[in-house]
Coordinates of C-alpha atoms (C1' of nucleotides) in Angstrom, one line a residue:
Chain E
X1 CA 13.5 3.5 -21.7
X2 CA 15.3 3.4 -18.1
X3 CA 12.8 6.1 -17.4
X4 CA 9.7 4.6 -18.7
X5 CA 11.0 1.2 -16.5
X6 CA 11.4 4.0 -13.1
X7 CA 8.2 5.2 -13.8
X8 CA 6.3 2.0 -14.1
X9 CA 7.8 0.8 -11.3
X10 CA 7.2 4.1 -9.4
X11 CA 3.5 4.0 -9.9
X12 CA 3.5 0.5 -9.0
X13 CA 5.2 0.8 -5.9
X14 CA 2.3 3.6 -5.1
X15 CA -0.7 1.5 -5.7
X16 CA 1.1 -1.6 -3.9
X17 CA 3.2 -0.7 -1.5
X18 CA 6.7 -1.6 -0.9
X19 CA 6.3 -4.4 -2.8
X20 CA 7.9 -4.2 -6.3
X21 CA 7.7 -6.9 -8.6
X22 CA 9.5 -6.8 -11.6
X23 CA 7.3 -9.1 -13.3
X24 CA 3.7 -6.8 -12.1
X25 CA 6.4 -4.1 -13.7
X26 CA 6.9 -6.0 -16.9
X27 CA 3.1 -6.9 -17.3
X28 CA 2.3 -2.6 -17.0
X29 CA 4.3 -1.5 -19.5
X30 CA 3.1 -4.8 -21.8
X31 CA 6.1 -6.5 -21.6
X32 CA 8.4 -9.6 -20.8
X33 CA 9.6 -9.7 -17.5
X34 CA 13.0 -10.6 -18.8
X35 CA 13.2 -7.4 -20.9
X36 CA 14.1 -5.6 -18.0
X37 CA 17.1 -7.3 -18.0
X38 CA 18.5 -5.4 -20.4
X39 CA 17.7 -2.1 -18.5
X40 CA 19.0 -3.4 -14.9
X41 CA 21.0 -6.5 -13.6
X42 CA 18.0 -7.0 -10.7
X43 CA 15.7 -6.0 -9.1
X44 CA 17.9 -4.5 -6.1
X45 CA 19.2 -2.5 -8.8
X46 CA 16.1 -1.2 -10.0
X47 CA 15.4 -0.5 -6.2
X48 CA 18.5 1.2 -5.9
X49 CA 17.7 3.6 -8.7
X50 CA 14.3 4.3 -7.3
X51 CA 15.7 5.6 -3.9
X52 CA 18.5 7.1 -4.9
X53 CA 15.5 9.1 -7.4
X54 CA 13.4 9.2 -4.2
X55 CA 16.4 10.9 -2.5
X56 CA 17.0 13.3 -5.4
X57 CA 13.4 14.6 -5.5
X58 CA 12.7 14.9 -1.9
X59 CA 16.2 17.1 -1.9
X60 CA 15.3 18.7 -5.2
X61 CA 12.0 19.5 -3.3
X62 CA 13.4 21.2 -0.5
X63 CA 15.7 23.5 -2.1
X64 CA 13.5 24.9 -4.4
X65 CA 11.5 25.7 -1.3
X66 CA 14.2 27.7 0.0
X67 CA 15.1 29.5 -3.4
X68 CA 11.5 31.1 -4.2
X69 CA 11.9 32.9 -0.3
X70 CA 12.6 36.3 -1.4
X71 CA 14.0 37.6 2.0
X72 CA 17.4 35.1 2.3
X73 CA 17.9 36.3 6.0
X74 CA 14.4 35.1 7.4
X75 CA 15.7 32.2 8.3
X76 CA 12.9 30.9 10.2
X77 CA 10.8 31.2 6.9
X78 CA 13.3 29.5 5.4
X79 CA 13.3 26.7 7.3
X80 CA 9.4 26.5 7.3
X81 CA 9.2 26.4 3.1
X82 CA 11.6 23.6 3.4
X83 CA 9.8 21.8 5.9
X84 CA 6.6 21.5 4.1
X85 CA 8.0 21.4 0.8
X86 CA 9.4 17.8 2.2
X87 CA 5.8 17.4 3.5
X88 CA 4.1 18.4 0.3
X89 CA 6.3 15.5 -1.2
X90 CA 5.8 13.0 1.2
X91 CA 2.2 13.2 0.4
X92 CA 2.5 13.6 -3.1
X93 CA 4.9 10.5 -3.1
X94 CA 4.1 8.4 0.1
X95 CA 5.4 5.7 -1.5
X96 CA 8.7 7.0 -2.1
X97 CA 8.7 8.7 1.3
X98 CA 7.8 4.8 2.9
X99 CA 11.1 3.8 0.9
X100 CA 13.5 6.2 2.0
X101 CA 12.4 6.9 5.6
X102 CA 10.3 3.7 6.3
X103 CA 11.6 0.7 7.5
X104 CA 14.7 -1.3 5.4
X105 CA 13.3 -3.7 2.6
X106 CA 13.5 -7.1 3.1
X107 CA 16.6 -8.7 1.7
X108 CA 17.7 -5.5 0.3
X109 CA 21.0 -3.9 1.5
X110 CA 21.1 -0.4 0.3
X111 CA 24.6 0.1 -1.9
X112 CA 27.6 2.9 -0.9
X113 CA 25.7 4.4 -4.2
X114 CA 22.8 5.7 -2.0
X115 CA 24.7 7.6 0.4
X116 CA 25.5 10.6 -1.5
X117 CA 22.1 11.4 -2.5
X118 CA 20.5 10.8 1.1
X119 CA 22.4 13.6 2.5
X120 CA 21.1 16.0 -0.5
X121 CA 18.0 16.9 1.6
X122 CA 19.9 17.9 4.5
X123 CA 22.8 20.5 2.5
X124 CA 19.1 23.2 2.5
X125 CA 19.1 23.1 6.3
X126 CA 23.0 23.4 6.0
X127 CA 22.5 26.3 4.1
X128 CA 20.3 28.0 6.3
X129 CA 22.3 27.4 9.3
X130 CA 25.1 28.7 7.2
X131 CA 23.8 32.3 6.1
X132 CA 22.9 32.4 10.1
X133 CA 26.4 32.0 11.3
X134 CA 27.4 34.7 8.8
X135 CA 24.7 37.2 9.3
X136 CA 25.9 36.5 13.2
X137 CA 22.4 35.9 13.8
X138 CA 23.0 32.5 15.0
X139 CA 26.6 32.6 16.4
X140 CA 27.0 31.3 20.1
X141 CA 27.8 34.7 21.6
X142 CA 24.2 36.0 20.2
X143 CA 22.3 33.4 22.6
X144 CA 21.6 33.4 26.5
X145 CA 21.1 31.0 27.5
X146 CA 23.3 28.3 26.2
X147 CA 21.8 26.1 23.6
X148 CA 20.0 23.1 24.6
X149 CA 21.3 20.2 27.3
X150 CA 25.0 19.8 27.6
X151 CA 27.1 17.7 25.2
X152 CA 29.5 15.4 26.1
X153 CA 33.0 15.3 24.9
X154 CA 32.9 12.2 22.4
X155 CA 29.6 13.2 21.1
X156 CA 30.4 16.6 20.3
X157 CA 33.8 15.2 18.4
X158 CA 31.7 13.1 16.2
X159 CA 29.5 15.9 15.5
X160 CA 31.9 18.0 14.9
X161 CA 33.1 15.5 12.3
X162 CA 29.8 15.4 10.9
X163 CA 29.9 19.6 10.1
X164 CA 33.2 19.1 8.6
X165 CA 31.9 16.4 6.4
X166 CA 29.1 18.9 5.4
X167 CA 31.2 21.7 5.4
X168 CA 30.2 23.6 7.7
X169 CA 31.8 25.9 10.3
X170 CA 29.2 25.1 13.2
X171 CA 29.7 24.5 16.6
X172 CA 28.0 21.0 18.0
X173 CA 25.6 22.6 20.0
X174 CA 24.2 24.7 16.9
X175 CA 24.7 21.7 14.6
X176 CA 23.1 19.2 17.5
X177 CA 19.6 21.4 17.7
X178 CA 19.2 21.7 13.7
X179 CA 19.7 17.9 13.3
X180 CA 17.2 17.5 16.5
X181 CA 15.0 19.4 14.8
X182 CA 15.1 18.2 11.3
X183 CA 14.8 14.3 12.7
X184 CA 11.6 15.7 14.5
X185 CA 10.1 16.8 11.4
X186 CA 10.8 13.9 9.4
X187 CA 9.5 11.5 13.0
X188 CA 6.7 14.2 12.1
X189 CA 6.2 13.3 8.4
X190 CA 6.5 8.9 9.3
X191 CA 3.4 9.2 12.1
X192 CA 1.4 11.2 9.1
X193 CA 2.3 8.8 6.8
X194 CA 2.5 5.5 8.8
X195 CA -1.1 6.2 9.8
X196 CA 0.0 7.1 13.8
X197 CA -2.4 10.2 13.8
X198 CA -5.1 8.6 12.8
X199 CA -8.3 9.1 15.0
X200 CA -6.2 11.6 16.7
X201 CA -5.5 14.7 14.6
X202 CA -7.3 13.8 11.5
X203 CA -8.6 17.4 9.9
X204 CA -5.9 19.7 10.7
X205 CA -3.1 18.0 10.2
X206 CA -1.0 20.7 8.0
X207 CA -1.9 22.9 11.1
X208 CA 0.0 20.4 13.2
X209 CA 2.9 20.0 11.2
X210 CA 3.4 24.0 10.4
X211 CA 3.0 24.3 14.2
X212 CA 5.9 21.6 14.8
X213 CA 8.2 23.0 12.4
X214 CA 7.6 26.4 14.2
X215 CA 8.9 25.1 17.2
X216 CA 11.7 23.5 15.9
X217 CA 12.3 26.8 14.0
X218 CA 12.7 27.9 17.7
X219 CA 14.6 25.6 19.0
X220 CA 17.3 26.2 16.7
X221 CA 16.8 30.0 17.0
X222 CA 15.7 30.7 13.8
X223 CA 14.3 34.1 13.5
Chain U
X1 CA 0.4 -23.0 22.3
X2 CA -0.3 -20.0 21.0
X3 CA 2.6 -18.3 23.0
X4 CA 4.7 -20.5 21.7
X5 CA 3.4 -19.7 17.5
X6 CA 4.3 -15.9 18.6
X7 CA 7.6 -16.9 19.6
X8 CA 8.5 -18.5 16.8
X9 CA 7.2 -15.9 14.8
X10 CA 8.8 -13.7 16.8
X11 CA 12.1 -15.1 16.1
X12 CA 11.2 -15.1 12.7
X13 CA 10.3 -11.9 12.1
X14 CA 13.7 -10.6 14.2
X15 CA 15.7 -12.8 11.6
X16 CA 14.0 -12.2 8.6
X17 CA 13.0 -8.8 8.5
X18 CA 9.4 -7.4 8.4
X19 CA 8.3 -10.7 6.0
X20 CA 6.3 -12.8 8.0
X21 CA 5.8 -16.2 6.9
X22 CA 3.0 -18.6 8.0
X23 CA 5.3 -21.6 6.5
X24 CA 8.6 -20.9 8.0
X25 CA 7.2 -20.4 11.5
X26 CA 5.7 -24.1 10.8
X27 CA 8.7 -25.5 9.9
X28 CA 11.1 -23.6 13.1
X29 CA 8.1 -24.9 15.0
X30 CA 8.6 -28.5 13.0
X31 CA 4.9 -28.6 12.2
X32 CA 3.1 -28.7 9.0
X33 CA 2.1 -25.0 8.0
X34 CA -1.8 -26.3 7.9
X35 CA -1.7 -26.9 11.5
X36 CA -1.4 -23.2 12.9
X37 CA -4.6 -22.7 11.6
X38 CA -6.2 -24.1 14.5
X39 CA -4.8 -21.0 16.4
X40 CA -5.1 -18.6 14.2
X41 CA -7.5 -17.9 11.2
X42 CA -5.2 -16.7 9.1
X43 CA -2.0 -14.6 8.5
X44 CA -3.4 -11.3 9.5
X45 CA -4.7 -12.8 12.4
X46 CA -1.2 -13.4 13.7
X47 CA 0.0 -10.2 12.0
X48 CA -2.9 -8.2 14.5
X49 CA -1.7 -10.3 17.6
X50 CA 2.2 -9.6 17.0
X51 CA 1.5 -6.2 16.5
X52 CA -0.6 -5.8 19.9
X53 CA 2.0 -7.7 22.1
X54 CA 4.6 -5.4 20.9
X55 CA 2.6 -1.7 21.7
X56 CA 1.9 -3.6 24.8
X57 CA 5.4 -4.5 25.2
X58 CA 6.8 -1.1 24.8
X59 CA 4.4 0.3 26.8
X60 CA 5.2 -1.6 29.5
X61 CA 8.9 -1.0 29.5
X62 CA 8.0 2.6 29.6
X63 CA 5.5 2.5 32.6
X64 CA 8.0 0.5 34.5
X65 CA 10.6 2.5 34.1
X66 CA 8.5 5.4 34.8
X67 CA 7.2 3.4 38.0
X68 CA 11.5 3.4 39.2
X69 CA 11.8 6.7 39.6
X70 CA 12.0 7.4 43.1
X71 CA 11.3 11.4 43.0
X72 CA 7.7 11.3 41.5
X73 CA 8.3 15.3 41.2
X74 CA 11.5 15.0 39.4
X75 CA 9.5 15.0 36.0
X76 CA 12.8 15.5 33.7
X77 CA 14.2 12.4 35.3
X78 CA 10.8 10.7 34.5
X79 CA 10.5 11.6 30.9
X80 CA 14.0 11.0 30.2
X81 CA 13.9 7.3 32.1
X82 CA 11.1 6.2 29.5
X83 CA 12.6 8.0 26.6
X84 CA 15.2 5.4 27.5
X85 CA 13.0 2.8 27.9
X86 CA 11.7 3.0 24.3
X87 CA 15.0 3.2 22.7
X88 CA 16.5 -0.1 24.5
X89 CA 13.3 -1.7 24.2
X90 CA 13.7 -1.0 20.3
X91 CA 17.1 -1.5 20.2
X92 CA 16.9 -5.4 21.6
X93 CA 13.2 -5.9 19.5
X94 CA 14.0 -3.8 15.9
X95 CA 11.6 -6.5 14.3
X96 CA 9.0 -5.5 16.4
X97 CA 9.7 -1.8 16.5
X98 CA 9.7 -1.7 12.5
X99 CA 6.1 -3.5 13.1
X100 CA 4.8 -1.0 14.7
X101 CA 6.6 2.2 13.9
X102 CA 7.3 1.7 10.2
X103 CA 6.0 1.3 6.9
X104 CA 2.7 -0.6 6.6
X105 CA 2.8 -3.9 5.9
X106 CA 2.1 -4.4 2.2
X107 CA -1.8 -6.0 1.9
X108 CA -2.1 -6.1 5.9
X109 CA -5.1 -3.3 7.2
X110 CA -4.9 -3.0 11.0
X111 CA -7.9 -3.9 12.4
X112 CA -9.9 -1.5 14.7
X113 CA -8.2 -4.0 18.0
X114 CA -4.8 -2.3 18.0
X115 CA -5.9 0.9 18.4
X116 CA -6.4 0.5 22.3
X117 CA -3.0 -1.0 22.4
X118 CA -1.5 1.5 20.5
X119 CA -2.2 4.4 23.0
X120 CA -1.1 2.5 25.7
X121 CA 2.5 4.0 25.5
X122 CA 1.3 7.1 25.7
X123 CA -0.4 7.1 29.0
X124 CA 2.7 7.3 30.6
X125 CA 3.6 9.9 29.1
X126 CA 0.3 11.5 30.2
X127 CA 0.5 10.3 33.6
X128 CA 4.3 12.8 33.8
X129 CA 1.8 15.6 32.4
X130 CA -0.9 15.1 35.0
X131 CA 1.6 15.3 37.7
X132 CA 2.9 18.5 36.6
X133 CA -0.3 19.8 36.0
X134 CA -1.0 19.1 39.4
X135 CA 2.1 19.8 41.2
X136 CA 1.9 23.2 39.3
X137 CA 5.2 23.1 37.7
X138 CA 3.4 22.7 34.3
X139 CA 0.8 24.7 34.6
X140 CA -0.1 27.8 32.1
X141 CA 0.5 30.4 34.2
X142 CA 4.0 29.3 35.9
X143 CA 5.5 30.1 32.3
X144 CA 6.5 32.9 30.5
X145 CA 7.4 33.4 27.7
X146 CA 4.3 31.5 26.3
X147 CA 4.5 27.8 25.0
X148 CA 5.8 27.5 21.6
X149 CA 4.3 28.8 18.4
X150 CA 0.3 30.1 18.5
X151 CA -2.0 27.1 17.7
X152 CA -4.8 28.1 15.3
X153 CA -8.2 27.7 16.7
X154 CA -9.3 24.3 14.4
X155 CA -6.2 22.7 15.7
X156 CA -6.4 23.8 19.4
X157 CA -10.0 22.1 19.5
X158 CA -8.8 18.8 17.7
X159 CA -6.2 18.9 20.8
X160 CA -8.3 19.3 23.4
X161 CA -10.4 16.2 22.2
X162 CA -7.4 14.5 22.3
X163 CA -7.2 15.7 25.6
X164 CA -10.3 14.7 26.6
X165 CA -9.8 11.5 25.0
X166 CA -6.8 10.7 27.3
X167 CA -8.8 12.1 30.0
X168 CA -6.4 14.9 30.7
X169 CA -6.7 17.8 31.8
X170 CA -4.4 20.0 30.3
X171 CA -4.4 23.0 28.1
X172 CA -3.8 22.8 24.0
X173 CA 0.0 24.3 24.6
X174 CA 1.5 22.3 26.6
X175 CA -0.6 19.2 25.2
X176 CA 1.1 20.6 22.1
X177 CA 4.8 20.3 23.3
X178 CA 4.5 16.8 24.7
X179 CA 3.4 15.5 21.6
X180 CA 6.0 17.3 19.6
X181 CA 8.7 15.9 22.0
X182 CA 7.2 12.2 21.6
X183 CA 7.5 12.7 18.0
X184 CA 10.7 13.8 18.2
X185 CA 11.7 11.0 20.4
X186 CA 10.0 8.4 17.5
X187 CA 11.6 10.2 15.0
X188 CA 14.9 9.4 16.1
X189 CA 14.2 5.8 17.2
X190 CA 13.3 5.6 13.7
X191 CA 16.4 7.5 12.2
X192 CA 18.3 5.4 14.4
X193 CA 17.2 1.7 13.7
X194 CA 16.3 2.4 10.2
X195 CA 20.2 3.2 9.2
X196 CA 19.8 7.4 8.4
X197 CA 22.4 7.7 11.3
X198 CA 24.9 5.6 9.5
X199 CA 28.1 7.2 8.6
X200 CA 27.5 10.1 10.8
X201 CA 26.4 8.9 14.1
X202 CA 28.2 6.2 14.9
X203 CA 29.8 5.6 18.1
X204 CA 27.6 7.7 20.0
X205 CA 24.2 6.9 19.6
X206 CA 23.0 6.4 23.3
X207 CA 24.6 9.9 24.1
X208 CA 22.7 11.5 20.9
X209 CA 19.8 10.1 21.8
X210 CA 20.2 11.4 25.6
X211 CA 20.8 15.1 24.0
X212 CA 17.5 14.8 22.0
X213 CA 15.2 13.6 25.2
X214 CA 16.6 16.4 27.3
X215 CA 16.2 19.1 24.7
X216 CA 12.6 17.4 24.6
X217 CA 12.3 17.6 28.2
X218 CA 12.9 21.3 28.4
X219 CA 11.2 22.2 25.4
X220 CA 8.1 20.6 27.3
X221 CA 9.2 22.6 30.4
X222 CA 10.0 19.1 32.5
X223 CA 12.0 20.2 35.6
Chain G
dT1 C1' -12.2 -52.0 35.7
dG2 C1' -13.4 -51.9 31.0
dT3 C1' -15.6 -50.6 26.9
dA4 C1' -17.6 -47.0 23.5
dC5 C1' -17.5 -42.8 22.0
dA6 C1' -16.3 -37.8 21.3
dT7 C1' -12.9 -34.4 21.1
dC8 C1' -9.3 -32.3 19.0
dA9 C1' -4.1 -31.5 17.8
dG10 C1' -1.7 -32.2 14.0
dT11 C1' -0.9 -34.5 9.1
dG12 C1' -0.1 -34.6 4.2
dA13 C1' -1.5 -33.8 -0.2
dA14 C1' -3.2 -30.6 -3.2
dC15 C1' -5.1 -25.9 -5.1
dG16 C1' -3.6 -22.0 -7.7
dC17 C1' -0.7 -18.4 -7.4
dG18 C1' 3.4 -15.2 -7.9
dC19 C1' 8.1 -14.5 -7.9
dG20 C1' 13.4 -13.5 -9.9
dT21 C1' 16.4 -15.1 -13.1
dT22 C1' 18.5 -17.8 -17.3
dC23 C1' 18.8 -18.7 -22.0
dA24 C1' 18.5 -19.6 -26.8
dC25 C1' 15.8 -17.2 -30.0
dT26 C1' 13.5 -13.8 -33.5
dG27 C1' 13.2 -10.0 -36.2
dA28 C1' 13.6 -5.3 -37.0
dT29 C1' 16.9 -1.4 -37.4
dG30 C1' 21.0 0.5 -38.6
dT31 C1' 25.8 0.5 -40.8
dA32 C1' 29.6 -0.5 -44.2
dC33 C1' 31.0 -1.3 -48.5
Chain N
dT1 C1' 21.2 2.3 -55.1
dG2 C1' 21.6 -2.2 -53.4
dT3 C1' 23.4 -6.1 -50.8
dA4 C1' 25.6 -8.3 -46.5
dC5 C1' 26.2 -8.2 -42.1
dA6 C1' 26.2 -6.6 -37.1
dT7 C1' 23.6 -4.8 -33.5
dC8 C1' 20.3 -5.1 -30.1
dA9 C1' 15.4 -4.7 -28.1
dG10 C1' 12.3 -7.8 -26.9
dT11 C1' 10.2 -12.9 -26.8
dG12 C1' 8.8 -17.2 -24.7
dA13 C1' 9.7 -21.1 -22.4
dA14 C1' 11.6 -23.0 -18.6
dC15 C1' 14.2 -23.4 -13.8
dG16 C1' 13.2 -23.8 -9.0
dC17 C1' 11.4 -21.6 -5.5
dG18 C1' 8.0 -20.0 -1.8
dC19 C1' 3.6 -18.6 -0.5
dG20 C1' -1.6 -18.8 2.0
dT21 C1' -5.3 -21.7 2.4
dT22 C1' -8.5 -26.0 2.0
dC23 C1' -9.8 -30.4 3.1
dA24 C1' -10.3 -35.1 4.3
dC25 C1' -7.7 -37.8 7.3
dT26 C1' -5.2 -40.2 11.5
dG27 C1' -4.4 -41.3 15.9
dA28 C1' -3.8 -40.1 20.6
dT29 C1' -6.2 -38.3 24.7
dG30 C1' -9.9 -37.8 27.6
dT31 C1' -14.8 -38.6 29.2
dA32 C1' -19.2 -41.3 30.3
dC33 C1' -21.4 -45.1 31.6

DNA sequence: TGTACATCAGTGAACGCGCGTTCACTGATGTAC
DNA sequence: TGTACATCAGTGAACGCGCGTTCACTGATGTAC
């Protein structure tokens, strides 16, 4: 029933937009509005549910992505399955995408409950960047010249806070490219979606994505 | 008078979030709501107008700062002031930033006037490439290894109208990188203001952000 | 200098609409003896 | 096998609210002669 509720709701929020009503909800699957009720104490929480589901798919997405690349040490192919696996969902679910990366609803302050799945997408890149340290393929030592601008001392502490909290044994400057790169892609994904390309690059606009996320792949030294 | 309506709904907007209300600007304006249609035919209409003051105020703040660089050839220093520019313009307007940068408004369909306006903060951005172009520093053959990943032929054309569009001369590649790096850039406006940084970037934000345009800066090959 | 008229900014009531949430309720289904 | 009762999914009416837009209007201001 909770389900049926998440799915009404999800197809609504795809031909509407951001806006969900529980009552337009209600009306689709031929109900009361005050049926739902029984299934969730509000809307917020029904909007909670949906992007903490959003959150879930878009990881679930992306790690799949990475599991059906047969060679584990081509990192940089890796990284580009993951990359348009999150684009292939974005566009599948632009909806969804508009509520997790898009800008805050209204009135809606999202719960401490969200937090754990939003960083799900991310542990994929984490485990790339992992298998790289090991393999030594993306240790510091491997790379002249020094990676990217330099970092000062209190930002490198709180990324270096932000590896231990994803368990990772990463310098900052390694960590610092992979999160420049990932919050390119996803700055990527929002001007598809938010309609910033339009009359710009219009037909080829996988092309232009797999061509960022190739340079990002470089950035971090992927190979 | 008019000014005046966009201030108030200004305000209202940086209060309220992205829900723009004909009735509560009325009533923080102490007028009747029927009364702003003598200024504006209707909520869209004042929706288009918001949205074309703020590309044209972001744009601004970018040119200007552009214009306060001293050492026109120091392009770095150039990119990085209006990288700046955006983010503090965004930081002190996130109702208009969400406007423009975010989801769509629900039932709102930009009209074909914003798209002038919403170029506008490019051309500085163009104006940095010109002068390298010119200078030299930027130019094809001044950099090896190559720029960046191949581009496929389809997408190399749709660049060069761009290009041409912008009326810049400038070769697919490095059109290629600057766009990337102004995505990037967007991207983490947007990471920033809509709350992904949260419990991981906290203190530091200014100096993050400062990493990210400098690692866009020599990605583009700004010196 | 004074009257007659046009302009026009703003009013107030009303339209029809949708919303989230509450509450007492019905009536079918399942359980216990 | 059959009765009595509890559970519980869903109903329907109502609450108070806010919204965009329309329309006939008032009354002050400015203009023309």
């Amino acid at each position: 029933m909770i389900a049926e509720i998440k799915r009404a709701a999800h197809r609504q929020l795809a031909s509407e937009g951001a806006n969900l009503s529980l009552r337009a909800i209600a009306r689709e699957m031929g109900m009361v509005s005050s049926a739902l009720y029984r299934y969730f104490a509000s809307r917020d929480d029904l909007l909670t549910a949906l992007i903490i589901d959003a959150y879930d798919a878009i990881g679930e997405a992306g790690e799949r992505a990475d599991a059906a690349v047969a060679d584990r040490a081509d990192l940089a192919a890796r990284w580009l399955a993951v990359a348009h696996a999150w684009r292939d969902w974005a566009l599948a679910n632009p909806a969804d995408h508009a509520l997790i990366h898009g800008s805050p609803v209204p009135g809606y302050a999202a719960p401490q409950d969200t937090v754990g799945p939003a960083v799900r997408r991310y542990l994929v890149i984490v485990g790339i960047l992992r298998d790289g340290v090991a393999a030594g393929s993306l240790a510091a030592p491997a790379r002249v010249p020094p990676l990217g601008p330099p970092i000062p001392e209190p930002l490198a502490a709180e990324l270096a806070a932000v590896a231990g909290g994803l368990g990772l044994q990463v310098e900052p400057p390694l960590l610092a490219l992979a999160l420049t790169g990932v919050t390119e892609l996803f700055g990527a994904l929002n001007f598809e979606l938010f309609g910033q390309l339009n009359n710009a690059i219009d037909a080829e606009r996988r092309a232009w994505y797999d061509y960022q996320a190739r340079l990002m792949a470089a950035v971090v030294g992927l190979t």
